Tab-separated table of C-alpha atoms in Angstrom:
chain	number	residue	atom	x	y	z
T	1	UNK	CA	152.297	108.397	101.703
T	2	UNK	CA	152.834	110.651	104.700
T	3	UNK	CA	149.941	112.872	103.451
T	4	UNK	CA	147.235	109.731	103.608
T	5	UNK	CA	148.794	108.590	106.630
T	6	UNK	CA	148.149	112.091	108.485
T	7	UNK	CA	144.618	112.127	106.976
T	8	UNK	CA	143.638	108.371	108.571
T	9	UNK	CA	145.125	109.940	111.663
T	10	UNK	CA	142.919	112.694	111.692
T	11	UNK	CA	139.382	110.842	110.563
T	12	UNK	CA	140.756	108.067	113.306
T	13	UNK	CA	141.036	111.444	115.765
T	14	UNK	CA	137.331	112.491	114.744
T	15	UNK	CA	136.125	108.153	114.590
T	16	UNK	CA	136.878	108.389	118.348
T	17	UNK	CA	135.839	111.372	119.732
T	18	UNK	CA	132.864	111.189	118.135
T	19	UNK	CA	131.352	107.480	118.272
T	20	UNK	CA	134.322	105.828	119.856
T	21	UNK	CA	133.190	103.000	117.572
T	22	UNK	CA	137.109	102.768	115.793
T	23	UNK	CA	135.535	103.219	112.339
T	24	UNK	CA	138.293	105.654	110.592
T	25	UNK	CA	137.293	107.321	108.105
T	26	UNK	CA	140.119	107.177	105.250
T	27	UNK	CA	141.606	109.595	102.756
T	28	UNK	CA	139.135	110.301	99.892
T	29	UNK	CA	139.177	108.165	96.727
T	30	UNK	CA	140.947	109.078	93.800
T	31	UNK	CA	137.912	108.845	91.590
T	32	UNK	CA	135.744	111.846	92.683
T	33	UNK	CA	135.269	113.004	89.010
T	34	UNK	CA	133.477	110.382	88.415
T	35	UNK	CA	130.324	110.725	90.725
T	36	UNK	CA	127.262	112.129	88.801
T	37	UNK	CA	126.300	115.664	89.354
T	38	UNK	CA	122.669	116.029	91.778
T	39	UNK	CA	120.250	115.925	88.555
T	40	UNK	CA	116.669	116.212	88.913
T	41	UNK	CA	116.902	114.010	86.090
T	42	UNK	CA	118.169	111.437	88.418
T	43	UNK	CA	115.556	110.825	90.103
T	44	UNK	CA	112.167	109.431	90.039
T	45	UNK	CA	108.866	109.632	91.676
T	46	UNK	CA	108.249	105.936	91.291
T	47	UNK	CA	106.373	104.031	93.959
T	48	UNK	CA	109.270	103.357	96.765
T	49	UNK	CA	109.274	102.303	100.558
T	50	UNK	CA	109.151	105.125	102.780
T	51	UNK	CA	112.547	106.426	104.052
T	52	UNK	CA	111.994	104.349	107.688
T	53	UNK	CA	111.619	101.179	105.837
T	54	UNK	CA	115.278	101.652	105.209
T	55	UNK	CA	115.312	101.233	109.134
T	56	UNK	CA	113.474	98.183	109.523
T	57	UNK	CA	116.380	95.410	110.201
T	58	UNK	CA	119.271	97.582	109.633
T	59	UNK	CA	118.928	100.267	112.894
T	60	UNK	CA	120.257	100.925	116.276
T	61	UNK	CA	117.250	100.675	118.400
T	62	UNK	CA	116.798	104.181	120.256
T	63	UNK	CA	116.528	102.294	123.319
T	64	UNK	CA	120.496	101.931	123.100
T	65	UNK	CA	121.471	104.571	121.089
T	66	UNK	CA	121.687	108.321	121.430
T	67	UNK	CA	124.491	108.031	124.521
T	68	UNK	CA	125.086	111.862	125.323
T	69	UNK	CA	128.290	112.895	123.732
T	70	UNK	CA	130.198	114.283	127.000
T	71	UNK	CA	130.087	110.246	127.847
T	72	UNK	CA	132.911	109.062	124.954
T	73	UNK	CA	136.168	109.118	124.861
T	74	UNK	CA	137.782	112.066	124.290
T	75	UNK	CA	141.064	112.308	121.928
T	76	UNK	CA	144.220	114.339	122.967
T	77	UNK	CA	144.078	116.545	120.188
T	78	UNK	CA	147.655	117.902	121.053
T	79	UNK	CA	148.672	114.634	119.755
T	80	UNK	CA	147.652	114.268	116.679
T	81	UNK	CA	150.050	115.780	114.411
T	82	UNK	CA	148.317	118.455	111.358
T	83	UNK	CA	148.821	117.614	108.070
T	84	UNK	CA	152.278	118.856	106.815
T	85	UNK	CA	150.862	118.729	102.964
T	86	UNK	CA	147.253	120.246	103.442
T	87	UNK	CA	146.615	123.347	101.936
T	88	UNK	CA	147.609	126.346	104.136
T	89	UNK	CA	144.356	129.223	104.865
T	90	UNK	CA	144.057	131.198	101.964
T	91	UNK	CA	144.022	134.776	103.411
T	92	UNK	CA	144.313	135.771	106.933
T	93	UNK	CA	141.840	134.155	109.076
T	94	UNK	CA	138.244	135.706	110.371
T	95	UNK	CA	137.021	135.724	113.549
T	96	UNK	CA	139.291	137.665	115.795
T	97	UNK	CA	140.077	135.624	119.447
T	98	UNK	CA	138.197	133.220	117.708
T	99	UNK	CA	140.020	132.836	114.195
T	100	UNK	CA	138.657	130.637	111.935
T	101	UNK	CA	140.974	129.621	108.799
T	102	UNK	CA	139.212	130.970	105.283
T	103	UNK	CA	140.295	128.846	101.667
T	104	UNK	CA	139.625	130.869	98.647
T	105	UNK	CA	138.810	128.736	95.438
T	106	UNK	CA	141.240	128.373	92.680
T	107	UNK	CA	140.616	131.956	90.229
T	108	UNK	CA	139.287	134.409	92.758
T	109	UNK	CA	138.694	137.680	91.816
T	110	UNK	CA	137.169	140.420	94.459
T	111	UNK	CA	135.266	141.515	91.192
T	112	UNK	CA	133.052	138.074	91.352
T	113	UNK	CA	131.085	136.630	94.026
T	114	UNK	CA	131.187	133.529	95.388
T	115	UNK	CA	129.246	131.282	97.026
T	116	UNK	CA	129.832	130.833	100.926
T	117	UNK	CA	130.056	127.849	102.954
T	118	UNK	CA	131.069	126.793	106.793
T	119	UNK	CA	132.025	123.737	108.471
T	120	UNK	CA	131.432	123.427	112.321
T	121	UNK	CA	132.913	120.353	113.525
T	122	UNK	CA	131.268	117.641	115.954
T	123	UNK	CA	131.735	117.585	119.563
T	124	UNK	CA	135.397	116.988	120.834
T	125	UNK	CA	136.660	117.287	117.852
T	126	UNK	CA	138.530	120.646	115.762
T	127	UNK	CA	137.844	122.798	112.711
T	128	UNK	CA	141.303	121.266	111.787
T	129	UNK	CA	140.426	117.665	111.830
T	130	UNK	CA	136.911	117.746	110.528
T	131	UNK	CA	138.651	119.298	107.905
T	132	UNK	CA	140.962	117.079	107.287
T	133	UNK	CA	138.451	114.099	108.225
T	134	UNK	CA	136.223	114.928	105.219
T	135	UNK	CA	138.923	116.793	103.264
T	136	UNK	CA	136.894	119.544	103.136
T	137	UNK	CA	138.206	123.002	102.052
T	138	UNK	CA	139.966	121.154	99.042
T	139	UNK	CA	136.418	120.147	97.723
T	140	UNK	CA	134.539	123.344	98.678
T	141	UNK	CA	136.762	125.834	96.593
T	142	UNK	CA	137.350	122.941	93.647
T	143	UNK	CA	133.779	123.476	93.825
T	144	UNK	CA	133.750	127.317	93.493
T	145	UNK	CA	133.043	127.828	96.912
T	146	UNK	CA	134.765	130.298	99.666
T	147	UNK	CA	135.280	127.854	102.285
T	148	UNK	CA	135.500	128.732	106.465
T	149	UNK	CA	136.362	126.633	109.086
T	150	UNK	CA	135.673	128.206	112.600
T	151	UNK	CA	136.590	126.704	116.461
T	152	UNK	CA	133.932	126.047	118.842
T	153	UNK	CA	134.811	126.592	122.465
T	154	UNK	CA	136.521	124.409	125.595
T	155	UNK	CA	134.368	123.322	128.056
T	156	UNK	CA	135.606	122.748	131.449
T	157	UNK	CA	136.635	119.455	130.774
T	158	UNK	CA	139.014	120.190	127.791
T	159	UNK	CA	136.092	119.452	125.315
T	160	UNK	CA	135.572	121.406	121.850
T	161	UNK	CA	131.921	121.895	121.103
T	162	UNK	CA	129.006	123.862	119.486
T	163	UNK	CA	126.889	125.622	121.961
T	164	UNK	CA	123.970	124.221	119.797
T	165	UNK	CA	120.912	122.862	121.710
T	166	UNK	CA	120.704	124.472	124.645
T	167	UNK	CA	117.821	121.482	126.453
T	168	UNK	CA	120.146	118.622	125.240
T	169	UNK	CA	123.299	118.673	122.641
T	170	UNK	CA	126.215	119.811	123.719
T	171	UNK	CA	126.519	122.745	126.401
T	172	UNK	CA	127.043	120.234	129.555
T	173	UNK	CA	128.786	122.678	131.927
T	174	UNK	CA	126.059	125.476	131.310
T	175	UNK	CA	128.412	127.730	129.515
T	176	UNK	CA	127.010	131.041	128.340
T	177	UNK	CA	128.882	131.342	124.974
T	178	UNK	CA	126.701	132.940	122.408
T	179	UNK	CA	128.038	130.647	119.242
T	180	UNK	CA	124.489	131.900	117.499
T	181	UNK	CA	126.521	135.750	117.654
T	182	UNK	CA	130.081	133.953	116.987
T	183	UNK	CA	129.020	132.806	113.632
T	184	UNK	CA	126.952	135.827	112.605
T	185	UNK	CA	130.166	137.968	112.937
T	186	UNK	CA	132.144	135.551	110.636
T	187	UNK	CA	128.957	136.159	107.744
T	188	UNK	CA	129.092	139.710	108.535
T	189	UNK	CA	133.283	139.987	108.479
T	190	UNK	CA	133.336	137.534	105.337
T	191	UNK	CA	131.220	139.281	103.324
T	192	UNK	CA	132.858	142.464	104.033
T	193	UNK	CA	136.354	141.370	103.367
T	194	UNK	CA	135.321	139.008	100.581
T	195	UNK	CA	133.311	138.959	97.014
T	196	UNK	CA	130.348	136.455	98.353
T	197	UNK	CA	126.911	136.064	96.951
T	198	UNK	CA	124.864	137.236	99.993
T	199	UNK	CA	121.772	134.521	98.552
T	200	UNK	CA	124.209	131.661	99.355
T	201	UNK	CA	126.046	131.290	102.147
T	202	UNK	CA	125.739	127.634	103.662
T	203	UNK	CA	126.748	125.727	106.889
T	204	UNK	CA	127.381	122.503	106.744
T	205	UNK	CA	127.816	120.077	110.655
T	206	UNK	CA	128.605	116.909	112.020
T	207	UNK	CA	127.028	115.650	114.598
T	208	UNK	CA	127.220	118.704	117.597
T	209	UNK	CA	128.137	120.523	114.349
T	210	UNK	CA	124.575	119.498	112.547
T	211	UNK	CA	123.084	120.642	115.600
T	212	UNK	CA	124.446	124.043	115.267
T	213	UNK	CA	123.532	124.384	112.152
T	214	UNK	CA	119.659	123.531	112.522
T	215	UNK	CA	120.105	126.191	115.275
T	216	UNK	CA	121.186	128.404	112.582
T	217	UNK	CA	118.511	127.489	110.374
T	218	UNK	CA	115.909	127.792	113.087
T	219	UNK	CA	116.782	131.921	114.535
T	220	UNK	CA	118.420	132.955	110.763
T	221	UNK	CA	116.832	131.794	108.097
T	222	UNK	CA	117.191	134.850	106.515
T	223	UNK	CA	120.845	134.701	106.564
T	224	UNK	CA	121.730	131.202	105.767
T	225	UNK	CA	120.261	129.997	102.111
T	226	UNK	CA	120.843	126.177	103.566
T	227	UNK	CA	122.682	123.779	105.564
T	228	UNK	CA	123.465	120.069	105.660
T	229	UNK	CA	123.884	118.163	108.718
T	230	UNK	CA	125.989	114.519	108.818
T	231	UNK	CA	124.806	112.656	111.545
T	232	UNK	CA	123.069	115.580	113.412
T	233	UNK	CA	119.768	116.597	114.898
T	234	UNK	CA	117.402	119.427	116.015
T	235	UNK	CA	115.440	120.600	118.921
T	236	UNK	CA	112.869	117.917	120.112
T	237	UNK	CA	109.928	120.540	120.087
T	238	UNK	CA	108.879	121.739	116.656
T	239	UNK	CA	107.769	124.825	118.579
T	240	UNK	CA	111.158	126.014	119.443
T	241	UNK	CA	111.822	126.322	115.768
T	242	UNK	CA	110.309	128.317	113.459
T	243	UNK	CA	112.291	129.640	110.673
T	244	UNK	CA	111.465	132.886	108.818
T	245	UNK	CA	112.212	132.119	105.375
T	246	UNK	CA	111.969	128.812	103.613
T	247	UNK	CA	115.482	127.250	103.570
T	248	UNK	CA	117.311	124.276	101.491
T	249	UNK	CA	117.741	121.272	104.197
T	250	UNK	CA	119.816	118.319	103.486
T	251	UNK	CA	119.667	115.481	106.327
T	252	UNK	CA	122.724	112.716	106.108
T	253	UNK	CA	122.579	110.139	108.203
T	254	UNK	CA	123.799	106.222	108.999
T	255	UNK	CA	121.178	103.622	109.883
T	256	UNK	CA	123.157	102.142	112.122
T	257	UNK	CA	124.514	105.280	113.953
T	258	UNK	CA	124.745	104.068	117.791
T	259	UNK	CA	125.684	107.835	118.917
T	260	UNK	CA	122.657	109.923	117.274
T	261	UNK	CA	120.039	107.560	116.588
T	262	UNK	CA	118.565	107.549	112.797
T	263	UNK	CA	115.315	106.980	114.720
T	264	UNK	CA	115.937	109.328	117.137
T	265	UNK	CA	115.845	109.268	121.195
T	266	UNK	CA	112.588	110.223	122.931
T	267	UNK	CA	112.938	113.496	124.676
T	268	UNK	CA	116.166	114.082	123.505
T	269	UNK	CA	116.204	114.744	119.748
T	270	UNK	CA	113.967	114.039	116.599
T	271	UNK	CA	114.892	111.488	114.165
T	272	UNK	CA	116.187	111.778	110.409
T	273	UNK	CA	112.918	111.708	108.753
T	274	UNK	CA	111.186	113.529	111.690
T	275	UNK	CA	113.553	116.222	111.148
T	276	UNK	CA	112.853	116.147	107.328
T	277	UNK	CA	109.131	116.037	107.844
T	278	UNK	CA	108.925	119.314	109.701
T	279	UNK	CA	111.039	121.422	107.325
T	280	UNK	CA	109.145	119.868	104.278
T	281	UNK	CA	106.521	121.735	106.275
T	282	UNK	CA	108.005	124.759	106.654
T	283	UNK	CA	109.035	125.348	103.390
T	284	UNK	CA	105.818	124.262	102.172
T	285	UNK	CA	107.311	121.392	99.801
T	286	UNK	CA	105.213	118.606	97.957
T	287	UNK	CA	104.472	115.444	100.052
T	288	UNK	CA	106.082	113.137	98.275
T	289	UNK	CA	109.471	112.355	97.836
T	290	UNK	CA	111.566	112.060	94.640
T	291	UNK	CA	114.065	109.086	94.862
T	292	UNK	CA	117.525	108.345	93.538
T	293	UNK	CA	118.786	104.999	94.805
T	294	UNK	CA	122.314	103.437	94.146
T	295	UNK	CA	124.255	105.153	95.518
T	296	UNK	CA	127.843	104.089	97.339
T	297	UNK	CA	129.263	107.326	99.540
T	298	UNK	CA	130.642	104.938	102.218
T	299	UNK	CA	133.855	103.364	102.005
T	300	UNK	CA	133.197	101.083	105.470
T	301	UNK	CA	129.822	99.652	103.605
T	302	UNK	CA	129.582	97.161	100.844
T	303	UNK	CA	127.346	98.422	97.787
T	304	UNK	CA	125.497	101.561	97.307
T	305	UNK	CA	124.151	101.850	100.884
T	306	UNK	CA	122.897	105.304	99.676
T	307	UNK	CA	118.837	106.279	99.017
T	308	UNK	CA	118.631	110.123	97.924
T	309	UNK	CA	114.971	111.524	99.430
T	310	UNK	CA	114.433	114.602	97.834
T	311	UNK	CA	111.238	117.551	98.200
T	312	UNK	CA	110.742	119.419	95.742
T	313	UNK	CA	108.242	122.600	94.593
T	314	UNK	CA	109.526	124.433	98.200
T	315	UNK	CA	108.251	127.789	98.956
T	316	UNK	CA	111.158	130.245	97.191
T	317	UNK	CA	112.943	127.507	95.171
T	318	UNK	CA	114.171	125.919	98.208
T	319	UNK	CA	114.954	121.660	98.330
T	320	UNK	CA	115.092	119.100	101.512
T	321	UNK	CA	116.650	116.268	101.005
T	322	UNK	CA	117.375	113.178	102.942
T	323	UNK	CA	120.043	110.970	102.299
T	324	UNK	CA	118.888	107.415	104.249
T	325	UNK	CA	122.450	105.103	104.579
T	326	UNK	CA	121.786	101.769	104.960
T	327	UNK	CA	124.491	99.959	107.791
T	328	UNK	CA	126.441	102.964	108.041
T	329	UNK	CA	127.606	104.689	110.936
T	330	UNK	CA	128.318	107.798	112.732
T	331	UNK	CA	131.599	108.221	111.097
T	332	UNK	CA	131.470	107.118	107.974
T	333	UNK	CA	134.355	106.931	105.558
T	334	UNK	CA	132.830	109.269	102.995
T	335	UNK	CA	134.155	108.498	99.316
T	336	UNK	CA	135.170	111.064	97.177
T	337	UNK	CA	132.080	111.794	95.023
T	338	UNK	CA	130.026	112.628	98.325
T	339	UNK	CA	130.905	116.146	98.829
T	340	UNK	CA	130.647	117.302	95.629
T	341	UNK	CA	127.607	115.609	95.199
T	342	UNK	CA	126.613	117.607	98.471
T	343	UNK	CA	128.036	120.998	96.586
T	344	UNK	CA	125.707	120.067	93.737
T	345	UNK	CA	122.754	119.491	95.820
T	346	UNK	CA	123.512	123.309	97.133
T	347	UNK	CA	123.668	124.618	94.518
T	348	UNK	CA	120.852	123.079	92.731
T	349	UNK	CA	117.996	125.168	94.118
């Protein structure tokens, strides 16, 4: 009991910082087995509404979403207590002045690599409650992975955040921390302490986070063999990103996300599909989508609110995929099967 009660108290900590909306995202259910490996099998080019028709009645209008994130409320992190029965860090953290906390999965052996994945948190919030929002590490290494969870920095106001955009999300106080060079160093200092598969290390953001990754994606392509970003966004010109490799993208996002618009915000950020579109592009995939519907990732939504958009026959095996849900939110309270079905879609090009 004390264990789910710290974990609402964390995703209630990232709720508010993020959205201030009060949706808390709970502990994860107990039936994650269950959920369906990403098949190719699952899904079907069948004749289907585009992925903005899923936007039609059920979407924040961009005229009133997309408030800029240094705007909400901001949670007193010092007073939310960490989880006394989460997993401890594996090994001794990376990063230096900067640790970040490193899981190793269940069976590792230096002798075998393993795949490599990061989680940068959204703005205002922690490694540490991301973490324990989306009860992260545990699923990573179940799922084979070696799982790192780094710190942005403090802006002047007390706020934790990815310096990720540089025109718009989330350096407000014109800080000139090099986060691009932060997370570098943890690739180059995991790999060299740890057995990792240098084809597949992965970042995965929310929100501020998201943005940092598609930064990532954007300037190291060659490093990164994908990311997925939760309720996050990219540079508003296509000409400030052009990757140098083709790269797995997979795009989550809430319809009804009031803090970074599924439709995006004019001058300010792209929305979900836009965002799709352009690496679809870049990676030189077929036009049309492949479609899995049915499927129920969010706790806070009746049904399955889920559509799965994915491209396929990408330039170097690479897939983008876009996962459209209907009437969620910013913070959604993510059900157990969605991160290993996230781990699957990884791992599946």
């Amino acid at each position: 009991m004390t264990c789910c009660l710290t974990r609402l108290a964390l995703g209630l900590a990232v709720a508010l910082s993020l959205s201030g909306c009060g949706d808390a995202p709970l502990a994860a259910d107990a039936d994650a087995g269950d959920a369906p490996p990403f098949d190719r099998s699952d899904l079907s080019d069948a004749a289907v509404s585009a992925p903005d028709a899923e936007v039609e009645d059920a979407s924040v209008s961009s005229d009133t979403a997309g408030a800029l994130p240094d705007t909400l409320p901001v949670v007193d992190l010092a007073e939310v207590s960490p989880d006394s029965d989460a997993t401890p860090p594996s090994t001794a953290p990376l990063g230096g002045d900067r640790p970040a906390a490193v899981y190793l999965p269940p069976g590792y052996e230096p002798a075998t690599p393993r795949p490599l994945i990061f989680l940068l948190h959204g703005f205002s919030a922690t490694g540490q409650l991301q973490d324990g929002y989306l009860g992260f590490h545990d699923a990573a290494t179940a799922a084979g992975f070696i799982a790192v969870v780094p710190e942005g920095t403090r802006n002047p106001a007390g706020v934790q955040f990815w310096n990720a955009d540089p025109a718009w999300c989330c350096n407000h106080f014109g800080s000139d921390v090099d986060d691009v060079a932060y997370l570098l160093s943890l690739v180059d200092e995991a790999k060299a302490r740890f057995a990792v598969e240098p084809d597949r290390v992965y970042l995965l953001g929310h929100s501020n986070g998201g943005f940092m990754s598609y930064r990532m994606a954007c300037e190291h392509a060659d490093v990164f063999a994908g990311i997925v970003s939760i309720a996050g966004s990219t540079v508003q010109d296509p000409a400030d990103c052009q990757p140098s490799a083709p790269l797995t993208v997979l795009q989550v996002h809430g319809t009804l996300d009031a803090v970074i618009a599924y439709l995006g915000v004019p001058s300010q950020y792209p929305g979900a599909r836009t965002v799709v579109d352009r690496w679809v592009a870049h990676d030189g995939c077929d036009p049309e989508p492949l479609v899995s519907r049915g499927h129920d990732y969010d706790g806070l939504v009746l049904g399955d609110e889920t559509t799965r958009y994915v491209w396929d026959g990408c330039d170097g095996g690479a897939l983008v995929g876009l996962w459209s849900m209907r009437g969620s939110g910013h913070v959604p309270i993510f059900r157990a099967a969605f991160l290993p079905a996230v781990f699957d879609f990884l791992r599946s090009h």
